[in-house]
Coordinates of C-alpha atoms (C1' of nucleotides) in Angstrom, one line a residue:
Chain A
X158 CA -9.4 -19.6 -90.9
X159 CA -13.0 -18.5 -90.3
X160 CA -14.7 -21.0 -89.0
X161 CA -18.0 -20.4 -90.4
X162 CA -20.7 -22.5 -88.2
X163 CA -24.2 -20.6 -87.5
X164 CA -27.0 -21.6 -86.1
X165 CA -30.8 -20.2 -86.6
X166 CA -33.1 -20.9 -83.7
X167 CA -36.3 -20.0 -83.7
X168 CA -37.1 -17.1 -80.8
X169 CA -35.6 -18.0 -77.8
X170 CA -35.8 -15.0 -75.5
X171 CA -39.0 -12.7 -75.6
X172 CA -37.7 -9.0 -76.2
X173 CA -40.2 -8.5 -72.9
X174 CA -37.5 -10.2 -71.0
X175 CA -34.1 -9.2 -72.6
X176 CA -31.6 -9.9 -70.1
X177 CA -30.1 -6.5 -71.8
X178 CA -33.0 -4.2 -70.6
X179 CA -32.5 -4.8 -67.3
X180 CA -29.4 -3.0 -67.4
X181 CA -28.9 0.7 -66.1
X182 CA -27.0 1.5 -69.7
X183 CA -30.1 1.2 -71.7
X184 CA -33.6 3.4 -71.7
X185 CA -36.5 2.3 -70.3
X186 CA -38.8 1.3 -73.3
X187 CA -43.1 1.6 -73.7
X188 CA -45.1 -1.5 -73.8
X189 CA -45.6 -0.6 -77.1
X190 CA -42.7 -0.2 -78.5
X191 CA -41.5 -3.1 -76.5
X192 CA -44.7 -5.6 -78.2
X193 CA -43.6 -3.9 -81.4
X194 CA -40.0 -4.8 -81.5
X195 CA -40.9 -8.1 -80.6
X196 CA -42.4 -8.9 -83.7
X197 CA -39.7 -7.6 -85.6
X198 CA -37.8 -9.9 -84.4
X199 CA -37.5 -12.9 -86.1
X200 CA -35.4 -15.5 -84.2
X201 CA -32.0 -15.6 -83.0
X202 CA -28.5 -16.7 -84.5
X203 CA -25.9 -18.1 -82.7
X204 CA -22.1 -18.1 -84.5
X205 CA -18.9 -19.2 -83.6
X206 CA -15.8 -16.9 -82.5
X207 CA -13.9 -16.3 -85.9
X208 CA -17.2 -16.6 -87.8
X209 CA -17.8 -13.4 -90.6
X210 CA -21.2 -11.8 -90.1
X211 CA -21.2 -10.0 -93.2
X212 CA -18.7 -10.0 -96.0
X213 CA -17.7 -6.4 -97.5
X214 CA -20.0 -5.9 -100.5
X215 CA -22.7 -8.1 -99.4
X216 CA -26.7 -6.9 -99.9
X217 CA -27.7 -8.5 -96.4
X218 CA -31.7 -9.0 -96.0
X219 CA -30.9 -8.7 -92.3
X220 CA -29.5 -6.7 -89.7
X221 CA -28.5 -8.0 -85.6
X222 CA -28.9 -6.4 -82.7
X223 CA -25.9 -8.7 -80.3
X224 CA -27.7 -10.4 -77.5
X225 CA -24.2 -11.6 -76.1
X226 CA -20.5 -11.5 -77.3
X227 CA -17.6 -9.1 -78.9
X228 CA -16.8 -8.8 -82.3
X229 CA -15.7 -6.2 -84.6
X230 CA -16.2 -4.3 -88.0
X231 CA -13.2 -3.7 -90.4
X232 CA -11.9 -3.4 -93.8
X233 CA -9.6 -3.9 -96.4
X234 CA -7.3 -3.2 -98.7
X235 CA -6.6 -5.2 -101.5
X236 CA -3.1 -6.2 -100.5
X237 CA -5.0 -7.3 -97.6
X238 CA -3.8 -4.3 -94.7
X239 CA -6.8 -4.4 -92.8
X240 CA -8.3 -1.9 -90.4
X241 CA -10.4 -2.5 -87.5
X242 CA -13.1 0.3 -87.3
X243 CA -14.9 -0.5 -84.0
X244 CA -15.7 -3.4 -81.8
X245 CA -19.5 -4.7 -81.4
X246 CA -20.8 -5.9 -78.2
X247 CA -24.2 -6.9 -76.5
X248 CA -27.1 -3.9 -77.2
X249 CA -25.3 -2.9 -80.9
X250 CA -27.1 -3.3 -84.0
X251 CA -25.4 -4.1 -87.0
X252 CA -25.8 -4.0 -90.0
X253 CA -28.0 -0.6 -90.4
X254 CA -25.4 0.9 -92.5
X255 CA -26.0 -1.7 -94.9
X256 CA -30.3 -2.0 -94.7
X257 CA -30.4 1.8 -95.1
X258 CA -27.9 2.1 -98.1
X259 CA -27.9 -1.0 -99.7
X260 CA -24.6 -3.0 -99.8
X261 CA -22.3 -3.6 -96.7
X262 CA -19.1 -1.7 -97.8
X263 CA -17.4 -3.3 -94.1
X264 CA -17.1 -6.9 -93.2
X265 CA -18.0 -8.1 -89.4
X266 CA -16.2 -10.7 -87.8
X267 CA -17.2 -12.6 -83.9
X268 CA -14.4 -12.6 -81.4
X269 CA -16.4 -14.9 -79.1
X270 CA -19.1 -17.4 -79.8
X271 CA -22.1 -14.4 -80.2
X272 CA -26.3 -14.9 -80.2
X273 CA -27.8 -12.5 -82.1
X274 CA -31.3 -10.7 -82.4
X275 CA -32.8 -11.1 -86.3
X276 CA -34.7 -8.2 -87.9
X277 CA -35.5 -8.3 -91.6
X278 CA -34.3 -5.0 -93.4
X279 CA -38.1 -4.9 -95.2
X280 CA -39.5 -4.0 -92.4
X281 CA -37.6 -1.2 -91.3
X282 CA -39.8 1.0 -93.2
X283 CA -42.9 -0.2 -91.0
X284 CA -41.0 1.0 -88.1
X285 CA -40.4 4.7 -89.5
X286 CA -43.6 4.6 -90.1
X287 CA -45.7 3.4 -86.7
X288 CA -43.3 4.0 -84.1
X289 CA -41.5 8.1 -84.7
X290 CA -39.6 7.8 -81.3
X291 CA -38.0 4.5 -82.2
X292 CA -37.0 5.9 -85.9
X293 CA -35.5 8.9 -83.6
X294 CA -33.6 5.8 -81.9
X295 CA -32.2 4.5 -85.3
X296 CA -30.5 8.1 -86.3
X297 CA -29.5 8.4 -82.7
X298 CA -27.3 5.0 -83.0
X299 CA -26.4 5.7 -86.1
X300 CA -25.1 9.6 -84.5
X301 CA -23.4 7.1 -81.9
X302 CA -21.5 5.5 -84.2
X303 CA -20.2 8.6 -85.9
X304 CA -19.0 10.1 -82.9
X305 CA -17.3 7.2 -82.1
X306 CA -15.6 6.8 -85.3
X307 CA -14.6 10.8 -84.7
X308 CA -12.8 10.0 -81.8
X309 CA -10.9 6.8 -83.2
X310 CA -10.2 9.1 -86.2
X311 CA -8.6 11.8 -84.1
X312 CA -6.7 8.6 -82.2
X313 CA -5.0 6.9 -85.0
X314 CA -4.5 10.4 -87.0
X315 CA -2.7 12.7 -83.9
X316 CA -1.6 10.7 -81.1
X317 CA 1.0 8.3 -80.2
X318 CA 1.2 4.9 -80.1
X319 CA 1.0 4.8 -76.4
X320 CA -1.5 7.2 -76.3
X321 CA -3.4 5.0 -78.7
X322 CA -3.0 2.0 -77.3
X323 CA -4.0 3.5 -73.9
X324 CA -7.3 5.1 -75.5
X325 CA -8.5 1.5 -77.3
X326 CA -7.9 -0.4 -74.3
X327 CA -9.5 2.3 -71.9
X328 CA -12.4 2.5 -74.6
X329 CA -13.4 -0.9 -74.8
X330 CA -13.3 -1.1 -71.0
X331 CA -15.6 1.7 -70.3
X332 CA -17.5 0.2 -72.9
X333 CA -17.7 -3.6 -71.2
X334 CA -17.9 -2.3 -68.1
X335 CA -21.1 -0.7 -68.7
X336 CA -22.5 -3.6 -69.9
X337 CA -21.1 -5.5 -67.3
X338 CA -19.8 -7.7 -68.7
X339 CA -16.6 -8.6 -66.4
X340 CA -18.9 -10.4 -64.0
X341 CA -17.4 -13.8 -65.9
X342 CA -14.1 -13.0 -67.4
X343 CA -12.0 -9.6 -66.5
X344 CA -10.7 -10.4 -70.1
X345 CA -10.7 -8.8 -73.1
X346 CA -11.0 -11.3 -76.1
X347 CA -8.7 -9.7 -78.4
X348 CA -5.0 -10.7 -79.8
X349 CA -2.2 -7.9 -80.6
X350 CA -3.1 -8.3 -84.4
X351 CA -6.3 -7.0 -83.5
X352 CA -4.5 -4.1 -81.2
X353 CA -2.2 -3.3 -84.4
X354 CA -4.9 -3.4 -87.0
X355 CA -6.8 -0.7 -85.0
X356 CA -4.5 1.1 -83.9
X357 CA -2.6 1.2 -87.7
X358 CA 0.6 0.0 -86.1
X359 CA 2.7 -3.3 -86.6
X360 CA 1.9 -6.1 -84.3
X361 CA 5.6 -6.0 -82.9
X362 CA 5.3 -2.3 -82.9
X363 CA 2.1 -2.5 -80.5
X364 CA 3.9 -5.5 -79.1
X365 CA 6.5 -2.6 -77.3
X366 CA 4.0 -0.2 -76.8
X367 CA 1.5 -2.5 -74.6
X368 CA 4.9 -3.3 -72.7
X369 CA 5.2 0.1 -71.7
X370 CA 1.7 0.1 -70.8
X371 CA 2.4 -2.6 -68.8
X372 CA 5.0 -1.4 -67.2
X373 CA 2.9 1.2 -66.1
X374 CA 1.0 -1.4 -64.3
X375 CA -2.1 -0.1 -66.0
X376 CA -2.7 -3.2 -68.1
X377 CA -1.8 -7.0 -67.8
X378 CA -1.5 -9.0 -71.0
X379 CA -3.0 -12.0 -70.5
X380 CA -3.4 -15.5 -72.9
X381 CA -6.1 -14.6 -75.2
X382 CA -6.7 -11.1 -73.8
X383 CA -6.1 -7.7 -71.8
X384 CA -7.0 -7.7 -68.5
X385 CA -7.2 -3.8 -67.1
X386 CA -5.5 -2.5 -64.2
X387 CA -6.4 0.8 -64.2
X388 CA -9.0 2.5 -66.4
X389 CA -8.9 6.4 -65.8
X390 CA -5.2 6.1 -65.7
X391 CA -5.1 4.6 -69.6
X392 CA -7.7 7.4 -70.4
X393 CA -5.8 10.1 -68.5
X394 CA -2.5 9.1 -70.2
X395 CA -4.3 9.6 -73.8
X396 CA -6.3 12.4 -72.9
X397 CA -9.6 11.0 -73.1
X398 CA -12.9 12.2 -71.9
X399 CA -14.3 9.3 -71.6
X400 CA -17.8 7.8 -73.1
X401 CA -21.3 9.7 -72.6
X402 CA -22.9 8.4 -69.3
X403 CA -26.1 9.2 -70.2
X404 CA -28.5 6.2 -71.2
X405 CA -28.8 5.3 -74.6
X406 CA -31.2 3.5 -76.7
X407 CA -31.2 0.2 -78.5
X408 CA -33.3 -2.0 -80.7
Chain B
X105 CA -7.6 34.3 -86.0
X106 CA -11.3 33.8 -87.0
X107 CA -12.8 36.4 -88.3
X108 CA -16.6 35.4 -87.1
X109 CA -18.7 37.5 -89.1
X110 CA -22.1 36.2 -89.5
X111 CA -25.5 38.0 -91.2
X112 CA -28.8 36.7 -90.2
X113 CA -31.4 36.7 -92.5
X114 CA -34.7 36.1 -93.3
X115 CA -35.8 33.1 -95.9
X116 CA -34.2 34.1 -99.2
X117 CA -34.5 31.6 -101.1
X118 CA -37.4 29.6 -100.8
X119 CA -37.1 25.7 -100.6
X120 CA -39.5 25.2 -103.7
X121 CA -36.3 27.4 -106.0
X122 CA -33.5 25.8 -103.8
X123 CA -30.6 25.8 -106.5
X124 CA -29.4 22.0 -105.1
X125 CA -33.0 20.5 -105.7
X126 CA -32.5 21.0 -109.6
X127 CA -28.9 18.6 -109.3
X128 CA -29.2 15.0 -110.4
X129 CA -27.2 14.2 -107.6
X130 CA -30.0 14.4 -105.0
X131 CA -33.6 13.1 -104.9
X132 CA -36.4 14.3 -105.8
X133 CA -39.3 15.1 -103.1
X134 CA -42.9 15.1 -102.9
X135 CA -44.8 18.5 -103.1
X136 CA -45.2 17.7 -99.3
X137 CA -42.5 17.1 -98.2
X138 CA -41.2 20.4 -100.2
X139 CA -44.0 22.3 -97.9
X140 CA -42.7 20.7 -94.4
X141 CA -38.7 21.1 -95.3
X142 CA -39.7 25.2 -96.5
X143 CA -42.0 25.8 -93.1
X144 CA -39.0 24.0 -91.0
X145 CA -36.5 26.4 -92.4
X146 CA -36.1 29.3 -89.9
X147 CA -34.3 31.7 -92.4
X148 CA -30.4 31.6 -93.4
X149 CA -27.0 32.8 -92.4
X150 CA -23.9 34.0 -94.0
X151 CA -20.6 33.4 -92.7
X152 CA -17.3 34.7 -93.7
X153 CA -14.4 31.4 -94.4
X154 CA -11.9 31.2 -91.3
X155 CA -15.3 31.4 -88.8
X156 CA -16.3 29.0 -86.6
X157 CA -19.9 27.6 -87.1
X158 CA -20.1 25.0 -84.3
X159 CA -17.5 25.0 -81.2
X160 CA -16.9 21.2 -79.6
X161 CA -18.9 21.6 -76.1
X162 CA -21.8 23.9 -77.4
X163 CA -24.9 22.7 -76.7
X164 CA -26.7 24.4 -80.4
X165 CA -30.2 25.5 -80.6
X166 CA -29.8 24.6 -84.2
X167 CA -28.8 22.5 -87.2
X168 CA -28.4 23.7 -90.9
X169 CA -27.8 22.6 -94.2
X170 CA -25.1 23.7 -96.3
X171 CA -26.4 25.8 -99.3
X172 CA -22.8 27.1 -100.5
X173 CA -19.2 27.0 -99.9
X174 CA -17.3 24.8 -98.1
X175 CA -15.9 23.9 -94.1
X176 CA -14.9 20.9 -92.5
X177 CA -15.5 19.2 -88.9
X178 CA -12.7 18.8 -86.6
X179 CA -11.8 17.8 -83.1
X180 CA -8.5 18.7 -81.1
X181 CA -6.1 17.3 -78.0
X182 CA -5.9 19.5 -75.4
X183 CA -2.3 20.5 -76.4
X184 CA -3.6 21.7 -79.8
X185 CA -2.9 18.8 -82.1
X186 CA -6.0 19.1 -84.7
X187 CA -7.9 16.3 -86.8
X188 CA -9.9 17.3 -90.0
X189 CA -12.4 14.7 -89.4
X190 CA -14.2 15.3 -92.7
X191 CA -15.0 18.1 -95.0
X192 CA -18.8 19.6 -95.6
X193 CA -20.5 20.9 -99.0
X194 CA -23.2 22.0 -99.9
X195 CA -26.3 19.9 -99.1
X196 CA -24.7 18.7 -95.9
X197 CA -26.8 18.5 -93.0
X198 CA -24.2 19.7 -90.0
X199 CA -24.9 19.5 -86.3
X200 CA -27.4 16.5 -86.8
X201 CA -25.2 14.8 -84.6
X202 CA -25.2 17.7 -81.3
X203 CA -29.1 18.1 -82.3
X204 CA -29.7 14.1 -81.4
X205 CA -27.5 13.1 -78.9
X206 CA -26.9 16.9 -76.8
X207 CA -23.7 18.3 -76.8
X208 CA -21.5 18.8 -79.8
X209 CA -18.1 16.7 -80.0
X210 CA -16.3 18.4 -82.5
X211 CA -16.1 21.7 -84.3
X212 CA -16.5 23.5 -87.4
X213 CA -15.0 25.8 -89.6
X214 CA -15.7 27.9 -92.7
X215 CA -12.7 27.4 -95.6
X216 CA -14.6 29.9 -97.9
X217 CA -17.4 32.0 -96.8
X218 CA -20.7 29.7 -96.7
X219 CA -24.5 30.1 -96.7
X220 CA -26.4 28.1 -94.3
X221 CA -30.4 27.1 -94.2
X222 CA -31.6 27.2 -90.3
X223 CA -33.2 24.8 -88.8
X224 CA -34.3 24.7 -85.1
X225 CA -33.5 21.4 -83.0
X226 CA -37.0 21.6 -81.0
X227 CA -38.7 21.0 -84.0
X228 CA -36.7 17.9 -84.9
X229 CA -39.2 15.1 -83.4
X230 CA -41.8 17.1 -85.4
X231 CA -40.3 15.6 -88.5
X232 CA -39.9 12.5 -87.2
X233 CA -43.5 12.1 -86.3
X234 CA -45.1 13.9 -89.2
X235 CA -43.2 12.1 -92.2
X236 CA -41.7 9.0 -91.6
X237 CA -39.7 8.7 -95.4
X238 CA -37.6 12.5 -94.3
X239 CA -36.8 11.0 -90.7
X240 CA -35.1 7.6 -92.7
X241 CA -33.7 10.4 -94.6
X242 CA -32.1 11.8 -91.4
X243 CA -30.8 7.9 -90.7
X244 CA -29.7 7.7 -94.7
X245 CA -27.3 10.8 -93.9
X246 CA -26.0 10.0 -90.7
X247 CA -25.1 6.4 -92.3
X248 CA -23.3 7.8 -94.9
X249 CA -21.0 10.2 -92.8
X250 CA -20.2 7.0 -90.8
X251 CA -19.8 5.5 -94.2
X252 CA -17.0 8.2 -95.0
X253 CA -15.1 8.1 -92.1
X254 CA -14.8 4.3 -92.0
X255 CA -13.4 4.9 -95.1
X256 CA -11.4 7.8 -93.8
X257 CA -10.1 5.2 -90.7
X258 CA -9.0 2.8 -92.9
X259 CA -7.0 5.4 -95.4
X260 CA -5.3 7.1 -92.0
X261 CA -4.6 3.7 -90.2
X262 CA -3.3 1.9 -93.2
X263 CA -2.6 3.5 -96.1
X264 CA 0.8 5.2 -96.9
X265 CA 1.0 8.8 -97.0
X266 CA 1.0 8.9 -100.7
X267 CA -2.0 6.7 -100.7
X268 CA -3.8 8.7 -98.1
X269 CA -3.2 12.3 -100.2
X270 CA -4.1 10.6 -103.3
X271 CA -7.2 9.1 -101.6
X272 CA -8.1 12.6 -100.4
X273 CA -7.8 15.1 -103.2
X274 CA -9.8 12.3 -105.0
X275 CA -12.4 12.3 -102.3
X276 CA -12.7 15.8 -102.2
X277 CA -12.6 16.5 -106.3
X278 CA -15.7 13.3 -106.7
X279 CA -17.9 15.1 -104.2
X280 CA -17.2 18.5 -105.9
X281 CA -17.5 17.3 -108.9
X282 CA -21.2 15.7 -108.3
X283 CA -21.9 19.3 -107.1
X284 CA -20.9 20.8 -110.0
X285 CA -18.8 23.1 -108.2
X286 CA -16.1 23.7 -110.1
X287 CA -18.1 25.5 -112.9
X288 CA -16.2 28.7 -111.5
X289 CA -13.5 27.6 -109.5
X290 CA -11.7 24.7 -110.2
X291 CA -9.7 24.6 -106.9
X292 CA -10.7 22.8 -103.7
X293 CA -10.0 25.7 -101.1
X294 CA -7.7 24.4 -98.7
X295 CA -3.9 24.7 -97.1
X296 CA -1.6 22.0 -97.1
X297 CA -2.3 22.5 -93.5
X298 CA -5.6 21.1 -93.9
X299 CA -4.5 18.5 -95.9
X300 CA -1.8 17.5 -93.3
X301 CA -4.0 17.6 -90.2
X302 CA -6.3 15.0 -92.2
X303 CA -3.9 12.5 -93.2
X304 CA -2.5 13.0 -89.8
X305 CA 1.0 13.9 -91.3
X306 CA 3.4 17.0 -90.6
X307 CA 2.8 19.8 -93.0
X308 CA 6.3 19.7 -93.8
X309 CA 5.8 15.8 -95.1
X310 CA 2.4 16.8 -96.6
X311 CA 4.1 19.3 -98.5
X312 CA 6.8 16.5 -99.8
X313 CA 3.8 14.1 -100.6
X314 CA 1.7 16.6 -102.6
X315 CA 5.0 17.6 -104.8
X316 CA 5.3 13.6 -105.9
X317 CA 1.6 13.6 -106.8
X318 CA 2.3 16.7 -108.6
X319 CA 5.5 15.2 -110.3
X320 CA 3.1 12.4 -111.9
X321 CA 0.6 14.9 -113.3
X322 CA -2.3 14.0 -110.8
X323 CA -2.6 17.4 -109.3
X324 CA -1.3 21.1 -109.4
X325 CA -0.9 22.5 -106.4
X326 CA -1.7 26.9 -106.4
X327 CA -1.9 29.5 -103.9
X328 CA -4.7 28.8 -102.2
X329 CA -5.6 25.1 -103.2
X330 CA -5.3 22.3 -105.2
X331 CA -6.4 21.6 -109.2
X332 CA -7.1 18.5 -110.2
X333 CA -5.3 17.0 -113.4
X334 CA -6.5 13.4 -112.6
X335 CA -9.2 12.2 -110.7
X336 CA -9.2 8.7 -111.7
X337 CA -5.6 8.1 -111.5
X338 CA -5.5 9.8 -107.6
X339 CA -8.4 6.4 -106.6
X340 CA -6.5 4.2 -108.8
X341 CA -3.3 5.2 -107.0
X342 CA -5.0 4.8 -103.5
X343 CA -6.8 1.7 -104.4
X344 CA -10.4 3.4 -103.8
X345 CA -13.6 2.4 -105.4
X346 CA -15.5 5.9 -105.4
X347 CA -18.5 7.0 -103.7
X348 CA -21.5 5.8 -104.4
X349 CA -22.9 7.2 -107.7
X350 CA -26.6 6.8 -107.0
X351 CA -28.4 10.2 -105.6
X352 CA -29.0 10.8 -102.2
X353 CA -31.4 12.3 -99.9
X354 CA -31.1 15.9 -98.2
X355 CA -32.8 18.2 -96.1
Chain C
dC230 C1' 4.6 -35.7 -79.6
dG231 C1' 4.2 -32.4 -83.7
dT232 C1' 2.0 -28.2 -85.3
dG233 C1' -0.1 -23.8 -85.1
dT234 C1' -1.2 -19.5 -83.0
dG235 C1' 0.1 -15.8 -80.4
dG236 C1' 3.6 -13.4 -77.9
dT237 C1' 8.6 -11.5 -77.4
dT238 C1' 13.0 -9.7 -78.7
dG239 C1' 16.9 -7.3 -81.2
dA240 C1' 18.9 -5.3 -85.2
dA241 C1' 18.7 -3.1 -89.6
dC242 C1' 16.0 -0.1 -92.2
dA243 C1' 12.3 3.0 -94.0
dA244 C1' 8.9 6.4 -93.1
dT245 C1' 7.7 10.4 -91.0
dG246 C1' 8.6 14.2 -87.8
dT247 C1' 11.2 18.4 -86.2
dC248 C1' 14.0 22.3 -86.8
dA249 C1' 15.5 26.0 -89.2
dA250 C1' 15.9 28.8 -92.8
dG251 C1' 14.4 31.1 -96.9
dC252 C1' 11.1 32.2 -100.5
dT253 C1' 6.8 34.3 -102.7
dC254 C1' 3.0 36.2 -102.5
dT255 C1' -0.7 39.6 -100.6
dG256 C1' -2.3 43.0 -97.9
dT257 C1' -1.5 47.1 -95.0
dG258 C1' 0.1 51.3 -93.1
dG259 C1' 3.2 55.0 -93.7
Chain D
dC18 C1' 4.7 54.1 -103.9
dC19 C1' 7.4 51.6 -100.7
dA20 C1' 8.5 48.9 -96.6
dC21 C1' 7.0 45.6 -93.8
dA22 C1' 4.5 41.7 -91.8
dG23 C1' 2.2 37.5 -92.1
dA24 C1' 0.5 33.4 -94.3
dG25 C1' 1.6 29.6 -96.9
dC26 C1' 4.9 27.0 -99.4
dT27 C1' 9.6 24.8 -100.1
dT28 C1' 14.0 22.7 -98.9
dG29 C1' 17.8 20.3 -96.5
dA30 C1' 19.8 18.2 -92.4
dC31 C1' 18.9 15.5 -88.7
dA32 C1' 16.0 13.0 -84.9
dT33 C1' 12.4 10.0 -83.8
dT34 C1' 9.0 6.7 -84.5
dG35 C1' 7.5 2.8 -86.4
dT36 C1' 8.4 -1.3 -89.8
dT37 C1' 10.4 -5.4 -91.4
dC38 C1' 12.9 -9.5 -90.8
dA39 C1' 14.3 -13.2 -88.4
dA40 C1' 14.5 -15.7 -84.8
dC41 C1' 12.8 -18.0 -80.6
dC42 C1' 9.5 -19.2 -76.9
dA43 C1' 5.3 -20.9 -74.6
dC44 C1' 1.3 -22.9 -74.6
dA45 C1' -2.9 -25.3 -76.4
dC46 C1' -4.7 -28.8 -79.1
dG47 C1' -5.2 -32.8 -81.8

DNA sequence: CGTGTGGTTGAACAATGTCAAGCTCTGTGG
DNA sequence: CCACAGAGCTTGACATTGTTCAACCACACG
C-alpha cells in the first residue's frame, strides 16, 4: 500500500531563499527571524506520494514545514472508516499538534512526492523564548487550523452532499491557487475515495454528486484529479465565504 | 430570544484564590506568572444562559476565560441551519481565536448563566514577549481545540448516529467530570436541540437516538438535560479512547 | 497480455429527514 | 386559582438521501 521510501538530505535550500517567501500569500519576515529559522532547520526530507508522515499515536521528535507537495491528515476508526481532516500543502507545518502535546493522535499521508523542512520539537522552547513575534506566529497557525476545521465541521454536519462537495473542491482551489501552484498541473491530486472520506459520504455516493457538479460545468474529473472550472460558482453553490485574503505567517 | 443581560464588574476574585487553580486537572504556575495572569485580568462579567457572548463578524476588544457555567461555539448557513462546533467550561480560553487572527468566525452562546475573567486583546503580545512558557500555553490550548474537533470531524463524518450521541454525552460527562462539576448538578444543561445540531442530525432523529441509549441504561434523559448512568460504556459504544488525562495549562 | 486501481452505473435497501400531531411541563397574566 | 402559551420532548407515517452490492469499464503498468 504505502509505499514508504524517504530520503534525508542534508540542507538544500537556505530559508534566506525559500522559493515560498517570495510569494504574495506569506508575510514578509526580519533578518532575524529569518537567520533564526534557519538554524532550526535541520535538513530536508523528501517522501514518496502514498508515504505516511506520521502514524496516529506516534511521539515524533520532529515536526515539517512542506517545501512542495499535497498531502493530508486523517483518522480512524478501528473498523477502519477513515476521515480526512484537512489537506497539507507548501507553507504548512505539521506536526505542532503533536511537539506541543506529546503524541500524534492523527496520521499524515503524501498525495504527491513532497520535500519537507526539518525542525526538531526540542527546540521549540528556544523559539518561545528568543523570538515573541514568531511564538505569536505558532498560535496564529495553530488559530488557522481551528478555524478551518470549524468550517469543515459545519460542511460535513449541515450541508448537502453537493454543497459539500462544492465547498472541498472550491476550498482546496482557493487554497492552491494562492500558492500558485497551477502554474504546472491545473490538477488536483486526489481520487473520489479521498472526496468520500472527507466529505463522510460513500465513494459511489460522491461518485453522483461530482457528476452533478460536473454537469454544472463547474468541475471536470480528470485521471488522477479535479480539474476546476469555476471557483466562485462551487463556493457560491455551498454558500462559502471564501478563505481570509490577508497574509499569513509561516515557519 | 436571547435574553442578553450582562453585569460588568470589577476583579472579584483575585487570580491568587481562583477556585480552578486548586483542581488537579490544571497546572500549577509560578508566583509570577500568578502576578502577570492577575494584573492582565481586566475585571469579570456575568451573563445570563440563552445570551450571546461573541457574534460571528465581531471584531472583539477582548478574550475571557470561562470561570463558571457552560456555552458552546457555533457557526450558521445563511438559511439558518446551525453547527454546535464545540462546547466551553470553565477554564476555557474563548475568543483566542478572533483575538489572533481579527474577526471572529463563529459565535457563542450561554446554556446556563456563566462568569467570565476579562482580558483585553491589546495586551496580548505583552504576554507573548514577557513570558515565553504562558504564550506556549496559549499554542498548548489552541492545539487542543483543534485536537477536539478533529475528533469531533471524524465522529460527524463517520460515525453512526448512535455512535456520534454516545461519543458526545461521553465527551461532555469526561470534561465535566475532570471539573468536578457535577458536585451539584448532575445534568449537562442542554436540549436535544443542541445535541442534534452537533451531531448534525434532525431533532426528531436525535430524539430517537437518545431513547436507545437510554433503553441500554447509558443515559437518562430529564427536562432540561441529560444524566449520566454510564460513562465508560457511552466511549466503549463509540469506540473512543478519552481525553487526555494529564493536566493542562490555562489562563 | 494480465492485474490493479480508480471511475461509473443501476437496483435494492438502510439511515435519516420531514411533516404533523399530541403531550407535559413551566411560567404568566387575568 | 385558572387558562393559556410556549418550549421541549415524543411518536408514527412517509419522503428523501445516502449506502451497499454487484457488476463493468478504461486505463496504466509491469
Amino acid at each position: 500500500m504505502a509505499k514508504a521510501a524517504a530520503t534525508m538530505h542534508g540542507q538544500r535550500t537556505p530559508c534566506q531563499h525559500c522559493p515560498l517567501r517570495s510569494l504574495p500569500h506569506f508575510r514578509e519576515f526580519e533578518r532575524d527571524e529569518l537567520n533564526f529559522i534557519s538554524g532550526f532547520k535541520k535538513g530536508e526530507l523528501l517522501v514518496d506520494a502514498g508515504a505516511t508522515i506520521f502514524l496516529e499515536g506516534a511521539h515524533s521528535a520532529h515536526l515539517f514545514t512542506i517545501l512542495s507537495g499535497w498531502g493530508f491528515r486523517y483518522k480512524t476508526l478501528e473498523d477502519g472508516r477513515r476521515q480526512i481532516l484537512n489537506y497539507v500543502m507548501p507553507g504548512d507545518l505539521i506536526g505542532l499538534q503533536g511537539s506541543i502535546m506529546g503524541e500524534m493522535q492523527h496520521s499524515t499521508e503524501a498525495l504527491s512526492p513532497i520535500s519537507l523542512c526539518v525542525f526538531e520539537r526540542t527546540e521549540l522552547m528556544t523559539l518561545y523564548n528568543s523570538h515573541p513575534p514568531l511564538a505569536f506566529d505558532l498560535t496564529w497557525i495553530a488559530s488557522r487550523e481551528e478555524r478551518i476545521l470549524d468550517e469543515h465541521l459545519l460542511s460535513v454536519g449541515r450541508r448537502s452532499a453537493v454543497e459539500r462537495a462544492a465547498y472541498l473542491i472550491a476550498y482546496l482551489h482557493q487554497r492552491a491557487r494562492a500558492l500558485h501552484l497551477f502554474n504546472s498541473s491545473k490538477v488536483i491530486p486526489i481520487t473520489q475515495q479521498h472526496v468520500a472520506d472527507t466529505l463522510g459520504l460513500s465513494v459511489v455516493h460522491t461518485n453522483k454528486t461530482l457528476k452533478k457538479l460536473a454537469a454544472r460545468k463547474l468541475l471536470l474529473w480528470q485521471e488522477r484529479g479535479c480539474e476546476v472550472l469555476d471557483g466562485d460558482g462551487l463556493a457560491e453553490l455551498a454558500g462559502w465565504d471564501g478563505l481570509d485574503s490577508g497574509k499569513r505567517p509561516f515557519i
